[in-house]
CSV table of C-alpha atoms and ligand atoms in Angstrom, one decimal:
chain,number,residue,atom,x,y,z
A,1,MET,CA,117.2,10.3,7.6
A,2,THR,CA,114.0,9.1,6.1
A,3,ARG,CA,114.3,6.1,3.7
A,4,SER,CA,112.6,8.2,1.1
A,5,PHE,CA,116.0,9.9,0.2
A,6,ASP,CA,117.7,6.6,-0.5
A,7,ARG,CA,116.9,6.6,-4.1
A,8,MET,CA,118.9,9.8,-4.5
A,9,LEU,CA,122.0,8.3,-2.9
A,10,ASP,CA,124.6,5.6,-3.3
A,11,LYS,CA,123.9,2.4,-1.3
A,12,ALA,CA,126.6,3.2,1.2
A,13,PHE,CA,124.6,6.3,2.3
A,14,HIS,CA,121.2,4.7,2.6
A,15,GLY,CA,119.7,5.3,6.1
A,16,LYS,CA,122.2,7.9,7.1
A,17,SER,CA,121.2,11.1,8.8
A,18,VAL,CA,120.7,14.3,6.8
A,19,ALA,CA,123.6,15.9,8.6
A,20,ASP,CA,125.9,13.0,7.6
A,21,ILE,CA,124.8,13.2,4.0
A,22,LEU,CA,125.1,17.0,3.8
A,23,ASN,CA,128.7,16.6,5.0
A,24,ALA,CA,129.4,13.8,2.5
A,25,SER,CA,131.2,14.3,-0.8
A,26,PRO,CA,128.8,15.0,-3.8
A,27,ALA,CA,130.0,11.5,-5.0
A,28,ALA,CA,127.4,10.1,-2.5
A,29,LEU,CA,124.7,11.3,-5.0
A,30,GLN,CA,123.5,8.5,-7.2
A,31,GLY,CA,124.8,9.1,-10.7
A,32,LEU,CA,127.6,11.5,-9.7
A,33,SER,CA,131.0,9.8,-9.9
A,34,ALA,CA,134.1,10.3,-7.7
A,35,SER,CA,135.8,12.0,-10.7
A,36,ASP,CA,132.8,14.3,-11.2
A,37,ALA,CA,133.1,15.2,-7.5
A,38,GLN,CA,136.7,15.9,-7.9
A,39,ARG,CA,136.0,18.3,-10.8
A,40,LEU,CA,133.4,20.1,-8.7
A,41,GLU,CA,136.0,20.6,-6.1
A,42,GLU,CA,138.7,21.8,-8.5
A,43,VAL,CA,136.4,24.2,-10.4
A,44,PHE,CA,134.1,25.4,-7.7
A,45,GLY,CA,135.7,24.5,-4.4
A,46,ILE,CA,132.7,22.2,-3.7
A,47,ARG,CA,133.7,19.5,-1.2
A,48,THR,CA,130.3,18.4,0.3
A,49,ILE,CA,126.6,18.1,-0.8
A,50,ARG,CA,126.0,21.1,1.4
A,51,ASP,CA,128.5,23.2,-0.6
A,52,LEU,CA,126.9,22.0,-3.8
A,53,ALA,CA,123.4,23.0,-2.6
A,54,ARG,CA,124.6,26.4,-1.5
A,55,ASN,CA,126.9,27.2,-4.5
A,56,ARG,CA,126.0,30.5,-5.7
A,57,PHE,CA,126.0,29.6,-9.4
A,58,PHE,CA,123.5,26.8,-8.9
A,59,GLN,CA,121.4,29.1,-6.7
A,60,ARG,CA,121.4,31.7,-9.3
A,61,SER,CA,120.5,29.3,-12.0
A,62,LEU,CA,117.6,28.1,-9.9
A,63,ALA,CA,116.6,31.8,-9.3
A,64,LEU,CA,116.7,32.4,-13.1
A,65,LEU,CA,114.5,29.3,-13.7
A,66,ASN,CA,112.0,30.5,-11.0
A,67,ALA,CA,112.0,34.1,-12.5
A,68,SER,CA,111.2,32.7,-15.9
A,69,GLY,CA,107.6,32.6,-14.7
A,70,GLU,CA,107.3,28.8,-14.4
A,71,THR,CA,106.3,29.0,-10.8
A,72,HIS,CA,102.9,30.6,-9.9
A,73,PHE,CA,103.8,30.9,-6.2
A,74,ASP,CA,106.6,32.1,-4.1
A,75,PRO,CA,108.5,29.0,-2.9
A,76,GLY,CA,109.8,31.0,0.1
A,77,PRO,CA,113.3,32.3,1.0
A,78,PRO,CA,116.0,30.6,-1.0
A,79,VAL,CA,118.6,28.5,1.0
A,80,GLN,CA,121.1,31.2,1.2
A,81,TRP,CA,118.6,33.4,3.2
A,82,ARG,CA,117.3,30.8,5.6
A,83,ASP,CA,120.0,31.0,8.3
A,84,PHE,CA,119.8,34.8,8.2
A,85,LEU,CA,116.0,34.9,8.5
A,86,ALA,CA,116.1,32.3,11.3
A,87,SER,CA,118.4,34.6,13.2
A,88,ALA,CA,115.6,37.2,13.6
A,89,PRO,CA,115.2,38.4,17.2
A,90,LEU,CA,111.7,36.9,17.5
A,91,ASP,CA,112.0,36.3,21.2
A,92,TYR,CA,112.9,39.8,21.8
A,93,TYR,CA,109.6,40.8,20.2
A,94,VAL,CA,107.6,38.1,21.9
A,95,HIS,CA,108.8,39.0,25.4
A,96,HIS,CA,108.9,42.7,24.9
A,97,ALA,CA,107.8,44.3,28.2
A,98,SER,CA,105.7,47.0,26.4
A,99,ARG,CA,103.3,44.3,25.1
A,100,ARG,CA,102.9,46.5,21.9
A,101,PHE,CA,103.4,43.5,19.5
A,102,ARG,CA,100.6,41.2,18.3
A,103,ILE,CA,102.5,37.9,18.8
A,104,ASP,CA,99.9,35.3,18.5
A,105,PHE,CA,100.0,34.7,14.8
A,106,GLY,CA,103.8,35.1,14.4
A,107,PRO,CA,106.0,37.4,12.3
A,108,VAL,CA,105.9,38.2,8.6
A,109,TYR,CA,109.3,38.9,6.9
A,110,TYR,CA,109.1,40.1,3.4
A,111,ARG,CA,107.4,40.0,0.0
A,112,GLY,CA,109.0,39.9,-3.5
A,113,ARG,CA,112.3,38.7,-4.8
A,114,LEU,CA,115.1,37.3,-2.7
A,115,ASP,CA,116.9,36.0,-5.7
A,116,GLY,CA,119.0,39.1,-6.6
A,117,THR,CA,116.6,40.5,-9.2
A,118,ALA,CA,115.0,43.4,-7.3
A,119,ARG,CA,115.5,46.9,-8.4
A,120,ILE,CA,113.3,48.6,-5.9
A,121,LEU,CA,113.2,48.1,-2.2
A,122,VAL,CA,109.9,49.0,-0.7
A,123,VAL,CA,109.9,49.7,3.0
A,124,GLY,CA,106.7,49.5,5.0
A,125,GLN,CA,105.7,49.6,8.6
A,126,ASP,CA,104.2,46.4,10.1
A,127,PRO,CA,102.0,43.5,8.9
A,128,SER,CA,98.3,43.3,9.4
A,129,THR,CA,95.8,40.5,9.2
A,130,ASN,CA,96.0,39.9,5.4
A,131,GLU,CA,99.8,39.8,5.7
A,132,ILE,CA,99.7,37.3,8.6
A,133,LEU,CA,97.3,35.0,6.6
A,134,GLY,CA,99.3,35.3,3.4
A,135,GLN,CA,102.7,35.2,5.2
A,136,ARG,CA,103.8,38.0,3.0
A,137,ILE,CA,103.9,41.8,3.7
A,138,LEU,CA,101.8,44.4,2.0
A,139,VAL,CA,99.3,42.1,0.4
A,140,GLY,CA,96.1,43.7,1.9
A,141,SER,CA,94.4,47.0,0.7
A,142,SER,CA,97.5,49.1,1.3
A,143,GLY,CA,99.7,46.5,-0.4
A,144,GLN,CA,97.5,46.4,-3.4
A,145,ARG,CA,97.7,50.2,-3.7
A,146,VAL,CA,101.5,50.0,-3.5
A,147,GLN,CA,101.4,47.3,-6.1
A,148,GLY,CA,99.4,49.7,-8.3
A,149,PHE,CA,102.1,52.3,-7.7
A,150,LEU,CA,104.8,49.9,-8.9
A,151,ARG,CA,102.6,49.0,-11.9
A,152,LYS,CA,102.6,52.7,-12.9
A,153,LEU,CA,106.4,52.4,-13.1
A,154,GLY,CA,106.1,49.3,-15.3
A,155,ILE,CA,107.5,47.2,-12.4
A,156,THR,CA,105.8,43.8,-12.4
A,157,ARG,CA,108.2,41.7,-10.3
A,158,SER,CA,111.6,43.4,-9.7
A,159,TYR,CA,111.0,44.5,-6.2
A,160,VAL,CA,111.4,43.3,-2.6
A,161,MET,CA,109.6,44.6,0.5
A,162,ALA,CA,110.5,44.7,4.1
A,163,ASN,CA,108.9,46.4,7.1
A,164,LEU,CA,110.0,48.5,10.1
A,165,PHE,CA,108.7,45.6,12.4
A,166,LEU,CA,108.4,41.9,11.9
A,167,PHE,CA,105.3,41.7,14.0
A,168,SER,CA,102.0,43.5,13.8
A,169,VAL,CA,101.7,46.4,16.4
A,170,PHE,CA,98.9,47.5,18.7
A,171,GLY,CA,97.8,51.0,17.9
A,172,GLN,CA,99.8,53.6,15.9
A,173,VAL,CA,103.6,54.0,15.7
A,174,ASP,CA,103.8,56.5,18.5
A,175,ALA,CA,106.7,57.8,20.6
A,176,GLU,CA,107.0,54.4,22.5
A,177,LEU,CA,107.1,52.3,19.3
A,178,ARG,CA,109.5,54.7,17.6
A,179,ALA,CA,111.9,54.1,20.5
A,180,ILE,CA,111.4,50.3,20.4
A,181,ALA,CA,112.1,50.3,16.7
A,182,LEU,CA,115.6,51.6,17.5
A,183,GLU,CA,116.3,49.1,20.3
A,184,GLU,CA,118.8,46.3,19.9
A,185,PRO,CA,118.5,43.6,18.5
A,186,ILE,CA,115.6,45.0,16.4
A,187,LEU,CA,117.7,47.7,14.8
A,188,THR,CA,120.7,45.6,14.0
A,189,PHE,CA,118.5,42.8,12.5
A,190,ARG,CA,116.6,45.2,10.3
A,191,ASN,CA,119.7,47.0,9.1
A,192,SER,CA,121.4,43.7,8.3
A,193,PHE,CA,118.4,42.7,6.4
A,194,PHE,CA,118.4,45.9,4.4
A,195,ASP,CA,122.2,45.7,3.9
A,196,ARG,CA,121.9,42.2,2.5
A,197,LEU,CA,119.1,43.2,0.2
A,198,ALA,CA,121.2,46.1,-1.0
A,199,GLN,CA,124.3,43.9,-1.5
A,200,GLU,CA,122.5,41.2,-3.4
A,201,ASN,CA,120.4,43.4,-5.7
A,202,ASN,CA,121.1,46.2,-8.1
A,203,LEU,CA,118.7,48.6,-6.3
A,204,GLN,CA,117.8,51.7,-8.3
A,205,ALA,CA,115.5,53.2,-5.7
A,206,VAL,CA,114.2,52.8,-2.2
A,207,VAL,CA,110.5,53.6,-1.8
A,208,VAL,CA,109.5,54.3,1.8
A,209,ILE,CA,105.8,54.0,2.7
A,210,GLY,CA,104.9,56.4,5.6
A,211,LYS,CA,106.4,57.7,8.7
A,212,GLY,CA,107.2,54.3,10.4
A,213,ALA,CA,109.0,53.1,7.4
A,214,GLN,CA,110.9,56.5,7.2
A,215,LEU,CA,112.1,55.9,10.7
A,216,ALA,CA,113.6,52.5,9.6
A,217,VAL,CA,115.4,54.1,6.6
A,218,ASP,CA,116.6,57.2,8.5
A,219,ASN,CA,118.4,54.8,10.9
A,220,TRP,CA,119.8,52.6,8.2
A,221,PRO,CA,123.3,53.8,7.4
A,222,GLY,CA,123.2,52.0,4.1
A,223,SER,CA,120.4,54.2,2.8
A,224,GLN,CA,123.0,56.8,1.9
A,225,GLU,CA,124.0,54.7,-1.1
A,226,HIS,CA,120.5,54.8,-2.7
A,227,PRO,CA,118.0,57.3,-4.0
A,228,VAL,CA,115.3,57.3,-1.3
A,229,PHE,CA,111.7,58.4,-1.9
A,230,GLU,CA,109.2,58.8,0.9
A,231,ILE,CA,105.6,58.6,0.1
A,232,GLN,CA,102.7,58.8,2.5
A,233,HIS,CA,101.2,55.6,3.8
A,234,PRO,CA,98.1,54.5,1.6
A,235,ALA,CA,96.0,54.0,4.6
A,236,ALA,CA,96.4,57.7,5.8
A,237,LEU,CA,93.1,59.5,5.9
A,238,ASP,CA,93.8,62.5,3.7
A,239,GLU,CA,94.0,60.7,0.4
A,240,ALA,CA,94.6,63.9,-1.6
A,241,ALA,CA,97.7,64.6,0.5
A,242,VAL,CA,98.9,61.0,0.1
A,243,LEU,CA,98.4,61.0,-3.6
A,244,ALA,CA,100.2,64.3,-4.1
A,245,THR,CA,103.3,62.6,-2.6
A,246,TRP,CA,102.8,59.5,-4.8
A,247,ASN,CA,102.6,61.7,-7.9
A,248,SER,CA,105.7,63.7,-7.0
A,249,ALA,CA,107.6,60.4,-6.3
A,250,LEU,CA,106.5,58.9,-9.6
A,251,THR,CA,107.8,61.9,-11.5
A,252,LEU,CA,111.2,61.5,-9.9
A,253,LEU,CA,111.3,57.7,-10.1
A,254,ARG,CA,110.4,57.4,-13.8
A,255,PRO,CA,113.8,58.5,-15.1
A,256,ILE,CA,115.8,56.2,-12.8
A,257,VAL,CA,113.7,53.0,-12.6
A,258,GLU,CA,113.9,50.7,-15.5
A,259,PRO,CA,110.6,49.0,-16.2
A,260,ASP,CA,110.2,45.2,-16.3
A,261,ASP,CA,110.1,43.6,-19.8
A,262,ASP,CA,106.4,42.8,-19.4
A,263,GLY,CA,105.5,46.0,-17.6
A,264,SER,CA,103.6,49.0,-19.3
A,265,PRO,CA,104.6,52.2,-17.5
A,266,ASP,CA,101.5,54.4,-17.0
A,267,PRO,CA,102.3,58.1,-17.1
A,268,SER,CA,98.8,59.2,-15.9
A,269,PRO,CA,98.9,60.9,-12.4
A,270,TYR,CA,96.6,59.9,-9.6
A,271,GLY,CA,93.5,61.9,-8.8
A,272,SER,CA,92.7,63.4,-5.5
A,273,SER,CA,91.4,60.0,-4.0
A,274,PHE,CA,92.2,56.4,-4.7
A,275,ALA,CA,90.1,54.9,-7.5
A,276,PRO,CA,89.4,51.1,-7.4
A,277,GLU,CA,91.6,50.6,-10.5
A,278,ASP,CA,94.5,52.2,-8.6
A,279,ALA,CA,94.9,49.0,-6.7
A,280,ALA,CA,96.6,46.1,-8.4
A,281,PRO,CA,96.1,42.5,-7.2
A,282,ILE,CA,99.1,40.9,-5.5
A,283,PRO,CA,100.8,38.6,-8.1
A,284,ARG,CA,100.3,34.9,-7.5
A,285,PHE,CA,104.2,34.5,-7.7
A,286,ASP,CA,104.5,36.6,-4.5
A,287,LEU,CA,102.3,34.4,-2.4
A,288,PRO,CA,102.9,30.9,-0.9
A,289,PHE,CA,101.6,27.8,-2.6
A,290,GLY,CA,98.0,27.0,-2.0
A,291,LEU,CA,96.5,30.2,-0.8
A,292,PRO,CA,92.9,30.8,-2.0
A,293,GLU,CA,92.8,32.6,-5.4
A,294,TRP,CA,91.1,35.6,-3.8
A,295,HIS,CA,93.8,36.3,-1.3
A,296,GLY,CA,95.7,39.4,-2.3
A,297,ASN,CA,92.8,40.9,-4.2
A,298,GLY,CA,90.6,43.0,-1.9
A,299,SER,CA,90.6,42.7,1.8
A,300,HIS,CA,89.1,39.6,3.4
A,301,SER,CA,90.2,39.6,7.0
A,302,HIS,CA,90.0,41.7,10.2
A,303,ARG,CA,90.3,41.2,14.0
A,304,ASP,CA,87.3,40.7,16.1
A,305,GLY,CA,88.7,42.6,19.1
A,306,ASN,CA,90.0,39.6,20.8
A,307,LYS,CA,92.8,37.3,19.7
A,308,ASN,CA,90.9,36.1,16.7
A,309,ILE,CA,91.4,36.9,13.0
A,310,VAL,CA,88.2,36.6,11.1
A,311,TRP,CA,88.9,35.4,7.5
A,312,THR,CA,86.0,35.6,5.2
A,313,ALA,CA,85.7,34.1,1.7
A,314,PRO,CA,84.2,36.5,-0.8
B,401,URA,N1,101.3,48.4,5.8
B,401,URA,C1,102.6,48.3,5.9
B,401,URA,O1,103.3,49.2,5.9
B,401,URA,N2,103.1,47.0,5.9
B,401,URA,C2,102.4,45.9,5.8
B,401,URA,O2,102.9,44.8,5.8
B,401,URA,C3,101.1,46.1,5.7
B,401,URA,C4,100.5,47.3,5.6
């Protein structure tokens, strides 16, 4: 335990390990008395500092505070998500015999709300370079088009996004990758992730971006419980065909998806190709603290053909 925690604790706990302190009664916190701790136990069943930190009412209050717009960055997964995300089968990806995953820069897990306020689950395929650098999915050109799609529904922040794969893939999602996507433990982890998102949020719709994402949702038993809308991937070449599916989905989504308070639903349909204004910048509250202001607006990275990502400031 670093000495810097001492000022939060009663003297008897100074210098103790984090594990010991988390297992101690909340009365070890300076300013919280033994009778306060007793009341916490009586009312909430809280016996330790760990229980206090994980208590769902405190967690929800914190989520509300964060959702009030006071933070201009995404602080990362809340404590109740950390053990689950840490259980992702990263070794399985890294050592996969197919060598189809780009493992050098690590996985990217999600984007959006993990605080129970999502009403739309967006499912994508795999992260690319902008996503790796931003450590959030769908933040590059495709993500900004998807953000524009949500904006048309008046959704400004009540979404969460997850991909078919945690790692970027080499090439297209072909027969080999489609089979790998259904291998254990990839399948079970992804389905548990989706199940948990569905349990913790009042999802009004699942929006599925392209064929790879569709594979994920087709193999998620929990998808039966939700209205599912497949739209073509924004990076597909035939933009007229892509946007026809986006227009149809919008027509079906508008009556069932409630806009956010600060959203302005836009009833105008897409044209036959993407216009620059169809893309929306990724909100700062979706991105980690300290990323350059231009990340999430335009595309600023690519691979050089080797193991390098080239990141260019505008
Ligand atoms: N496309 C996807 O489907 N997912 C991403 O994370 C990025 C691009």
